[in-house]
GROMACS .gro file of N, CA and C in nm:
model
  120
    1ILE      N    1   0.106   1.095   0.004
    1ILE     CA    2  -0.017   1.021  -0.005
    1ILE      C    3  -0.037   0.949   0.128
    2LEU      N    4  -0.157   0.956   0.183
    2LEU     CA    5  -0.191   0.887   0.307
    2LEU      C    6  -0.285   0.772   0.273
    3LEU      N    7  -0.248   0.651   0.310
    3LEU     CA    8  -0.330   0.533   0.285
    3LEU      C    9  -0.366   0.471   0.420
    4ASP      N   10  -0.495   0.465   0.449
    4ASP     CA   11  -0.544   0.409   0.575
    4ASP      C   12  -0.590   0.266   0.549
    5GLU      N   13  -0.511   0.171   0.592
    5GLU     CA   14  -0.538   0.028   0.576
    5GLU      C   15  -0.575  -0.007   0.431
    6PRO      N   16  -0.484   0.017   0.338
    6PRO     CA   17  -0.516  -0.006   0.197
    6PRO      C   18  -0.537  -0.153   0.160
    7PHE      N   19  -0.498  -0.245   0.249
    7PHE     CA   20  -0.511  -0.388   0.218
    7PHE      C   21  -0.629  -0.454   0.288
    8ALA      N   22  -0.705  -0.379   0.367
    8ALA     CA   23  -0.816  -0.436   0.443
    8ALA      C   24  -0.926  -0.485   0.348
    9GLY      N   25  -0.963  -0.610   0.363
    9GLY     CA   26  -1.072  -0.667   0.285
    9GLY      C   27  -1.041  -0.687   0.138
   10VAL      N   28  -0.912  -0.693   0.105
   10VAL     CA   29  -0.871  -0.703  -0.035
   10VAL      C   30  -0.810  -0.841  -0.059
   11ASP      N   31  -0.840  -0.900  -0.174
   11ASP     CA   32  -0.786  -1.033  -0.205
   11ASP      C   33  -0.636  -1.024  -0.235
   12PRO      N   34  -0.565  -1.137  -0.225
   12PRO     CA   35  -0.419  -1.136  -0.240
   12PRO      C   36  -0.370  -1.079  -0.374
   13ILE      N   37  -0.443  -1.100  -0.480
   13ILE     CA   38  -0.401  -1.046  -0.610
   13ILE      C   39  -0.408  -0.894  -0.609
   14ALA      N   40  -0.516  -0.841  -0.552
   14ALA     CA   41  -0.529  -0.695  -0.542
   14ALA      C   42  -0.423  -0.637  -0.450
   15VAL      N   43  -0.388  -0.708  -0.343
   15VAL     CA   44  -0.281  -0.662  -0.253
   15VAL      C   45  -0.151  -0.646  -0.331
   16ALA      N   46  -0.119  -0.745  -0.414
   16ALA     CA   47   0.003  -0.738  -0.495
   16ALA      C   48  -0.003  -0.620  -0.591
   17ASP      N   49  -0.120  -0.594  -0.648
   17ASP     CA   50  -0.136  -0.479  -0.739
   17ASP      C   51  -0.115  -0.348  -0.664
   18ILE      N   52  -0.173  -0.337  -0.545
   18ILE     CA   53  -0.159  -0.216  -0.465
   18ILE      C   54  -0.012  -0.196  -0.426
   19GLN      N   55   0.054  -0.304  -0.385
   19GLN     CA   56   0.196  -0.294  -0.349
   19GLN      C   57   0.280  -0.248  -0.467
   20SER      N   58   0.247  -0.296  -0.585
   20SER     CA   59   0.320  -0.255  -0.705
   20SER      C   60   0.302  -0.106  -0.731
   21ILE      N   61   0.180  -0.057  -0.717
   21ILE     CA   62   0.154   0.086  -0.737
   21ILE      C   63   0.228   0.169  -0.634
   22ILE      N   64   0.228   0.123  -0.508
   22ILE     CA   65   0.300   0.195  -0.402
   22ILE      C   66   0.449   0.202  -0.435
   23ARG      N   67   0.506   0.090  -0.481
   23ARG     CA   68   0.649   0.090  -0.519
   23ARG      C   69   0.676   0.188  -0.633
   24GLN      N   70   0.589   0.190  -0.733
   24GLN     CA   71   0.605   0.282  -0.846
   24GLN      C   72   0.603   0.427  -0.800
   25LEU      N   73   0.512   0.459  -0.709
   25LEU     CA   74   0.504   0.595  -0.656
   25LEU      C   75   0.631   0.629  -0.578
   26ALA      N   76   0.678   0.534  -0.497
   26ALA     CA   77   0.799   0.557  -0.418
   26ALA      C   78   0.920   0.580  -0.509
   27GLU      N   79   0.926   0.507  -0.620
   27GLU     CA   80   1.037   0.525  -0.715
   27GLU      C   81   1.035   0.665  -0.777
   28ARG      N   82   0.917   0.726  -0.781
   28ARG     CA   83   0.903   0.863  -0.834
   28ARG      C   84   0.921   0.967  -0.723
   29ASN      N   85   0.970   0.920  -0.606
   29ASN     CA   86   0.995   1.007  -0.490
   29ASN      C   87   0.868   1.072  -0.437
   30ILE      N   88   0.758   1.000  -0.445
   30ILE     CA   89   0.632   1.047  -0.388
   30ILE      C   90   0.621   0.989  -0.248
   31GLY      N   91   0.601   1.075  -0.149
   31GLY     CA   92   0.591   1.030  -0.010
   31GLY      C   93   0.462   0.955   0.015
   32ILE      N   94   0.472   0.846   0.090
   32ILE     CA   95   0.357   0.762   0.119
   32ILE      C   96   0.358   0.726   0.266
   33LEU      N   97   0.246   0.747   0.333
   33LEU     CA   98   0.230   0.708   0.473
   33LEU      C   99   0.117   0.607   0.478
   34ILE      N  100   0.146   0.488   0.532
   34ILE     CA  101   0.049   0.380   0.537
   34ILE      C  102   0.021   0.343   0.682
   35THR      N  103  -0.107   0.338   0.719
   35THR     CA  104  -0.145   0.285   0.850
   35THR      C  105  -0.196   0.144   0.828
   36ASP      N  106  -0.160   0.054   0.920
   36ASP     CA  107  -0.196  -0.086   0.904
   36ASP      C  108  -0.208  -0.147   1.043
   37HIS      N  109  -0.305  -0.237   1.062
   37HIS     CA  110  -0.323  -0.301   1.191
   37HIS      C  111  -0.273  -0.444   1.193
   38ASN      N  112  -0.202  -0.488   1.089
   38ASN     CA  113  -0.145  -0.623   1.088
   38ASN      C  114  -0.024  -0.627   1.181
   39VAL      N  115  -0.029  -0.720   1.276
   39VAL     CA  116   0.083  -0.737   1.368
   39VAL      C  117   0.188  -0.824   1.299
   40ARG      N  118   0.311  -0.775   1.296
   40ARG     CA  119   0.417  -0.850   1.227
   40ARG      C  120   0.528  -0.882   1.322
   0.00000   0.00000   0.00000
């Protein structure tokens, strides 16, 4: 799965929901590539 800035313009609660879904997919061994412009 390719996600291009999945958190852009999303409120913090929705970010947590998206992160949870991403974790669930990863636990099922589904590959995920995320692009993000947040500098960390």
